[in-house]
Every structure is written in C-alpha cells, then in structure tokens.
Short mmCIF file of C-alpha atoms in Angstrom, two decimals:
data_model
loop_
_atom_site.label_atom_id
_atom_site.label_comp_id
_atom_site.label_asym_id
_atom_site.label_seq_id
_atom_site.Cartn_x
_atom_site.Cartn_y
_atom_site.Cartn_z
CA MET Y 103 -17.71 -47.31 -85.09
CA ARG Y 104 -14.73 -48.26 -87.19
CA VAL Y 105 -11.22 -48.63 -86.47
CA ALA Y 106 -9.17 -47.73 -88.20
CA HIS Y 107 -7.79 -46.20 -92.05
CA ASN Y 108 -4.34 -47.54 -92.44
CA LEU Y 109 -2.78 -44.67 -93.59
CA ASN Y 110 0.31 -44.48 -96.28
CA VAL Y 111 3.02 -43.44 -93.89
CA LYS Y 112 6.64 -42.29 -94.70
CA SER Y 113 9.36 -41.33 -92.44
CA ARG Y 114 10.74 -37.62 -92.63
CA ASP Y 115 14.18 -37.39 -91.61
CA ARG Y 116 14.32 -33.16 -92.44
CA MET Y 117 12.22 -30.99 -90.18
CA GLY Y 118 11.90 -27.33 -90.91
CA THR Y 119 9.70 -25.09 -93.05
CA ARG Y 120 11.82 -25.39 -96.51
CA TYR Y 121 11.34 -29.30 -96.35
CA ALA Y 122 7.49 -29.34 -94.34
CA LYS Y 123 6.69 -27.06 -97.83
CA ARG Y 124 8.07 -29.69 -99.97
CA GLU Y 125 6.69 -32.58 -98.83
CA ARG Y 126 3.29 -30.35 -99.16
CA ALA Y 127 4.24 -29.65 -102.53
CA ALA Y 128 4.66 -33.51 -103.00
CA GLY Y 129 1.47 -34.45 -102.20
CA ARG Y 130 2.53 -35.02 -98.34
CA LEU Y 131 0.98 -33.90 -95.61
CA PRO Y 132 3.95 -33.89 -92.37
CA ALA Y 133 2.40 -35.18 -88.70
CA VAL Y 134 3.41 -35.97 -86.06
CA VAL Y 135 3.47 -39.48 -84.12
CA TYR Y 136 3.46 -38.93 -79.61
CA GLY Y 137 2.19 -40.77 -76.52
CA HIS Y 138 2.19 -43.53 -74.73
CA GLY Y 139 5.51 -43.28 -73.35
CA LYS Y 140 7.52 -43.55 -76.47
CA GLN Y 141 9.84 -40.88 -78.75
CA PRO Y 142 7.61 -39.26 -80.76
CA VAL Y 143 8.34 -40.00 -84.59
CA HIS Y 144 8.12 -37.56 -87.56
CA ILE Y 145 6.48 -38.38 -90.82
CA THR Y 146 4.22 -37.92 -93.78
CA LEU Y 147 1.28 -39.26 -94.75
CA ASP Y 148 -0.80 -38.79 -97.90
CA SER Y 149 -2.26 -35.46 -98.31
CA LYS Y 150 -5.21 -36.67 -100.27
CA GLU Y 151 -5.88 -39.88 -98.96
CA THR Y 152 -5.67 -38.52 -94.70
CA LEU Y 153 -7.46 -35.36 -95.87
CA THR Y 154 -11.13 -37.17 -97.30
CA TYR Y 155 -11.13 -39.97 -94.25
CA LEU Y 156 -10.59 -36.60 -92.41
CA PHE Y 157 -12.66 -34.13 -93.64
CA GLY Y 158 -15.62 -36.90 -93.60
CA GLY Y 159 -15.43 -37.40 -89.37
CA GLU Y 160 -12.42 -40.03 -89.05
CA LYS Y 161 -10.58 -39.66 -86.37
CA VAL Y 162 -8.90 -42.58 -85.18
CA PHE Y 163 -6.85 -44.42 -87.91
CA SER Y 164 -3.91 -47.00 -88.21
CA VAL Y 165 -0.16 -46.60 -88.88
CA SER Y 166 2.97 -48.44 -89.52
CA LEU Y 167 6.08 -47.00 -88.02
CA ALA Y 168 9.36 -47.96 -89.29
CA GLY Y 169 11.12 -49.90 -86.53
CA GLU Y 170 7.49 -50.84 -85.22
CA SER Y 171 6.34 -54.63 -85.44
CA GLU Y 172 2.71 -54.01 -84.94
CA ALA Y 173 0.89 -51.18 -86.24
CA GLN Y 174 -0.23 -47.76 -83.74
CA THR Y 175 -3.46 -47.23 -83.62
CA VAL Y 176 -3.45 -43.58 -83.60
CA ILE Y 177 -6.61 -40.59 -82.96
CA VAL Y 178 -5.89 -37.18 -84.16
CA LYS Y 179 -5.32 -34.74 -81.43
CA ASP Y 180 -4.75 -31.67 -83.45
CA VAL Y 181 -4.76 -29.94 -87.05
CA GLN Y 182 -2.31 -26.70 -87.61
CA PHE Y 183 -4.52 -25.12 -90.59
CA ASP Y 184 -2.22 -22.35 -93.13
CA TYR Y 185 -2.62 -18.98 -92.63
CA LEU Y 186 -5.77 -18.51 -94.45
CA GLY Y 187 -7.31 -21.46 -92.38
CA ASN Y 188 -8.32 -23.15 -95.13
CA ASN Y 189 -5.73 -26.01 -95.65
CA PRO Y 190 -4.42 -27.65 -93.02
CA VAL Y 191 -0.58 -28.39 -92.99
CA HIS Y 192 0.11 -30.80 -90.25
CA LEU Y 193 -1.04 -32.94 -88.21
CA ASP Y 194 -0.72 -33.86 -84.40
CA LEU Y 195 -1.91 -38.00 -83.77
CA ALA Y 196 -1.36 -39.70 -80.37
CA ARG Y 197 -0.88 -43.06 -79.53
CA VAL Y 198 -4.06 -44.59 -78.09
CA ALA Y 199 -5.08 -48.35 -77.03
CA LEU Y 200 -8.75 -49.36 -78.22
CA ASP Y 201 -9.84 -49.64 -74.36
CA GLU Y 202 -8.16 -47.20 -73.60
CA LYS Y 203 -10.76 -43.74 -72.70
CA ILE Y 204 -9.71 -40.61 -73.94
CA GLU Y 205 -11.47 -37.02 -74.52
CA ALA Y 206 -12.31 -35.85 -77.99
CA HIS Y 207 -14.35 -33.38 -79.92
CA VAL Y 208 -16.92 -35.07 -81.95
CA HIS Y 209 -19.10 -32.78 -84.45
CA VAL Y 210 -22.87 -32.31 -84.00
CA LYS Y 211 -24.98 -32.67 -86.88
CA LEU Y 212 -28.33 -30.85 -86.96
CA VAL Y 213 -31.45 -32.66 -88.37
CA GLY Y 214 -35.09 -31.87 -89.11
CA GLU Y 215 -36.88 -27.84 -89.79
CA ALA Y 216 -37.57 -26.23 -86.62
CA ILE Y 217 -40.69 -24.55 -85.77
CA GLY Y 218 -39.28 -21.38 -84.65
CA LEU Y 219 -38.18 -20.05 -88.55
CA LYS Y 220 -42.14 -20.70 -89.78
CA LYS Y 221 -42.00 -17.43 -88.17
CA ALA Y 222 -41.64 -13.95 -89.80
CA GLY Y 223 -38.37 -12.84 -88.93
CA ALA Y 224 -36.62 -16.16 -86.82
CA ILE Y 225 -33.10 -17.09 -87.49
CA LEU Y 226 -31.47 -20.13 -87.09
CA THR Y 227 -27.43 -19.86 -85.07
CA HIS Y 228 -25.16 -22.61 -84.90
CA PRO Y 229 -22.60 -21.21 -82.41
CA ARG Y 230 -21.17 -24.55 -81.95
CA THR Y 231 -20.08 -27.80 -84.59
CA SER Y 232 -18.53 -30.01 -81.88
CA ILE Y 233 -19.02 -30.71 -78.30
CA THR Y 234 -16.28 -32.84 -75.73
CA VAL Y 235 -16.79 -36.07 -74.82
CA ARG Y 236 -15.42 -39.14 -72.99
CA CYS Y 237 -15.27 -42.54 -73.95
CA THR Y 238 -13.37 -45.60 -75.41
CA VAL Y 239 -11.84 -45.18 -79.01
CA LEU Y 240 -14.16 -48.19 -79.49
CA ALA Y 241 -17.47 -46.23 -78.90
CA LEU Y 242 -15.85 -42.64 -80.22
CA PRO Y 243 -18.89 -41.50 -82.53
CA ASP Y 244 -18.13 -39.91 -86.51
CA HIS Y 245 -20.64 -37.72 -84.98
CA LEU Y 246 -23.82 -36.97 -83.09
CA ASP Y 247 -27.15 -36.10 -84.57
CA VAL Y 248 -29.00 -33.71 -82.38
CA ASP Y 249 -32.86 -33.58 -83.75
CA ILE Y 250 -33.70 -29.11 -83.40
CA SER Y 251 -37.55 -30.12 -84.79
CA GLN Y 252 -39.06 -28.74 -82.04
CA LEU Y 253 -36.99 -25.96 -80.78
CA ASP Y 254 -39.00 -22.64 -81.20
CA MET Y 255 -38.43 -19.32 -81.12
CA ASP Y 256 -36.52 -17.60 -78.11
CA GLN Y 257 -35.35 -21.10 -77.67
CA ALA Y 258 -31.64 -23.11 -77.29
CA VAL Y 259 -30.37 -26.45 -77.39
CA HIS Y 260 -27.68 -26.48 -74.86
CA ALA Y 261 -25.13 -29.18 -74.45
CA ARG Y 262 -26.34 -30.79 -71.89
CA ASP Y 263 -29.32 -31.63 -74.22
CA VAL Y 264 -27.20 -33.75 -76.86
CA LYS Y 265 -28.69 -37.47 -76.39
CA LEU Y 266 -25.90 -39.24 -75.83
CA PRO Y 267 -24.88 -42.78 -77.32
CA GLU Y 268 -24.29 -45.76 -73.93
CA GLY Y 269 -20.80 -45.68 -72.35
CA ILE Y 270 -20.07 -41.78 -73.66
CA GLU Y 271 -20.52 -39.25 -71.31
CA LEU Y 272 -19.67 -35.03 -71.71
CA ALA Y 273 -17.09 -33.43 -71.28
CA ASP Y 274 -17.82 -30.10 -72.40
CA ASP Y 275 -19.53 -27.24 -70.63
CA GLU Y 276 -22.90 -28.28 -70.00
CA ASP Y 277 -24.37 -25.08 -70.69
CA ALA Y 278 -22.54 -24.33 -74.15
CA ILE Y 279 -25.36 -23.08 -76.88
CA ILE Y 280 -25.14 -26.06 -80.05
CA ALA Y 281 -28.49 -23.81 -81.80
CA ALA Y 282 -30.42 -21.79 -80.71
CA ILE Y 283 -33.51 -19.52 -82.65
CA SER Y 284 -33.84 -16.21 -81.87
CA GLU Y 285 -36.16 -12.63 -83.83
CA ALA Y 286 -33.63 -10.60 -86.02
CA LYS Y 287 -32.67 -7.34 -84.89
CA GLN Y 288 -34.20 -4.79 -87.15
CA GLU Y 289 -31.86 -1.10 -87.54
CA GLU Y 290 -33.10 1.55 -86.09
CA GLU Y 291 -34.85 4.81 -87.82
CA PRO Y 292 -32.43 7.24 -86.35
CA THR Y 293 -33.80 10.09 -83.46
CA ALA Y 294 -34.74 13.49 -84.90
CA GLU Y 295 -31.97 14.44 -82.64
CA ALA Y 296 -29.20 12.56 -84.37
CA ALA Y 297 -30.14 12.96 -87.47
CA ALA Y 298 -29.32 16.95 -86.39
CA VAL Y 299 -26.19 16.08 -85.32
CA ALA Y 300 -24.99 14.15 -88.08
CA ALA Y 301 -25.78 17.13 -89.85
CA GLU Y 302 -24.48 19.20 -88.41
CA GLY Y 303 -20.87 17.75 -88.64
CA ALA Y 304 -21.56 17.52 -91.98
CA GLN Y 305 -21.70 21.59 -92.42
CA PRO Y 306 -18.69 23.33 -94.32
CA GLU Y 307 -15.70 24.49 -91.92
CA VAL Y 308 -16.96 27.80 -89.97
CA ILE Y 309 -13.76 30.05 -90.51
CA THR Y 310 -13.11 31.27 -87.36
CA ALA Y 311 -12.71 35.20 -86.22
CA LYS Y 312 -9.34 34.69 -85.60
CA LYS Y 313 -8.38 33.35 -89.27
CA GLU Y 314 -10.69 36.06 -90.63
CA GLU Y 315 -8.23 38.71 -88.60
CA GLY Y 316 -5.46 37.14 -90.68
CA LYS Y 317 -6.69 37.39 -93.26
CA GLU Y 318 -7.42 41.55 -93.03
CA GLY Y 319 -4.48 41.67 -92.51
CA GLU Y 320 -2.83 40.32 -95.09
CA ALA Y 321 -5.80 42.58 -97.36
CA ALA Y 322 -4.44 45.95 -95.21
CA LYS Y 323 -0.64 44.65 -96.19
CA GLY Y 324 -0.92 45.34 -100.28
CA ALA Y 325 -3.70 47.82 -99.86
CA ALA Y 326 -3.00 51.53 -101.07
CA PRO Y 327 -2.89 54.01 -98.41
CA ALA Y 328 -6.63 55.94 -98.38
CA LYS Y 329 -7.02 59.56 -99.80
CA GLY Y 330 -4.90 61.93 -97.85
CA ALA Y 331 -2.86 59.92 -95.68
CA ALA Y 332 0.80 59.32 -95.69
CA PRO Y 333 2.69 56.65 -97.36
CA ALA Y 334 4.05 54.23 -95.40
CA LYS Y 335 8.22 54.52 -94.75
CA GLY Y 336 10.25 54.18 -97.48
CA ALA Y 337 7.34 53.43 -99.42
CA ALA Y 338 7.24 55.97 -103.44
CA PRO Y 339 4.49 58.30 -102.99
CA ALA Y 340 1.38 57.28 -104.81
CA GLY Y 341 1.77 58.22 -108.68
CA ASP Y 342 5.71 58.64 -108.49
CA LYS Y 343 5.99 55.82 -110.93
CA GLY Y 344 9.91 56.16 -110.66
CA GLY Y 345 10.20 59.62 -113.53
CA LYS Y 346 12.54 61.80 -113.27
CA LYS Y 347 12.43 64.54 -110.94
CA GLY Y 348 11.30 68.40 -112.74
#
C-alpha cells in the first residue's frame, strides 16, 4: 500500500464540546494522537482533506506534531460520528512503526454477479462490510476483493473464505458471514382462525348486564309512577302543578 498522506495539523489547546464545535464550524476536525509511550497530543485536522482520504479507504497517515522533530506515522483507530451517525466529529490516531504488526479493519468489496441472483425470489445480504486482519503497516491493504460470482442459493461466503495477500493474517471470527444468498420470505396468508379472531377484536364493545342495569336504574328515577301507585315520599301528587287548594 502507499504510505502515507501527510495531514495538515494544528495544535489544540482548548478542550471541551464548545471549543470542538467552533473548530468543526471552521472546517477543522478534532483528533488525538497517542501511543508508543508518549503523552497524548490533541490536534485538529483539515476536515475536507482528511475525510476525502478516509472515505477513500486510507487508514495510515503522516502527521507533523509541534515539539517533535520527525513526522509521525499514525493509523486511524477510531472514528466518532455525530448523533445521526453520518458525519465524523472526532478521530483517534495511534502512533505506529512501518514494520510494526497491527490489527486493523479492512473494507471488503464484493466483486462479480452471483449466479444465485438469477433465480426468482433470491436476495443478496452483506452483513459484514469489513474484516479484521493482522499485518505490518506497510502490508495493510486499502480493501479486499471478494469474488461472489459462484455464490448460489442458500450459500454464504465466510471470513475464512476471503483470500488474503501474503503476509496478512485473519484476526476475525472465521465463521462471520460476509455475503449470503437466500430466498425472500413471503408474507403468509392469515388462517381462518386468525381472521376470525381479528374480526372479533374489531366488533364494538358489548354493553354488560351491569351497565344495562345501571341505565335502567337511572331511567326509573326520572319516570312518573305507574297509574294507581303511591307517589314517592316528598313528591307532589300527580296532576298537582302548584295550584291553590279548593
């Protein structure tokens, strides 16, 4: 691989969320450099330049830090994103030597058209877009090609199937699935029993006997007494509408 783009670096003296926001607003990307027994150094990078390399698959860079006579080779160890998960807001950079063996994530690129996709209802899934490898910094590839042209229905490519260049070892779960072809699941028609249950649940609420009794009681309170029945205690006789006694 080609080593390594030299990034535009500035020292960062003020820490905290407020100052980090100001740096990002000014087109700078906050980062920290650590490792090899040296104190961490807080810096900012040119955001556009750094992200162009980063999204292009570059992981190893060269940075010139204040107070150090030689440029440092660093590898991206972690990328922190915003709350939406779209934009990088901070980088962790670890010092490395070019002949040092490291573990790093390498992007996996699917190549070819799988024969299984020619069958009706077949879908391709790509659960893992990268695998972890162990190698020297100089041998670290930008990406790994995985040929899926012979991948058929109900077959999968695992991490152990990825062909690695000489000097590179797999440092990941061998059974991790990189790509697989399966049949798309169709929604099952509801059974007659399920449909009946759904229909029953859609019926309006049934008024219970208790509710009916309550309503009848309320109706009885306001009803006139039956013909010939004595009026309720304290009630005026039927037909007496407040006139004078004769």
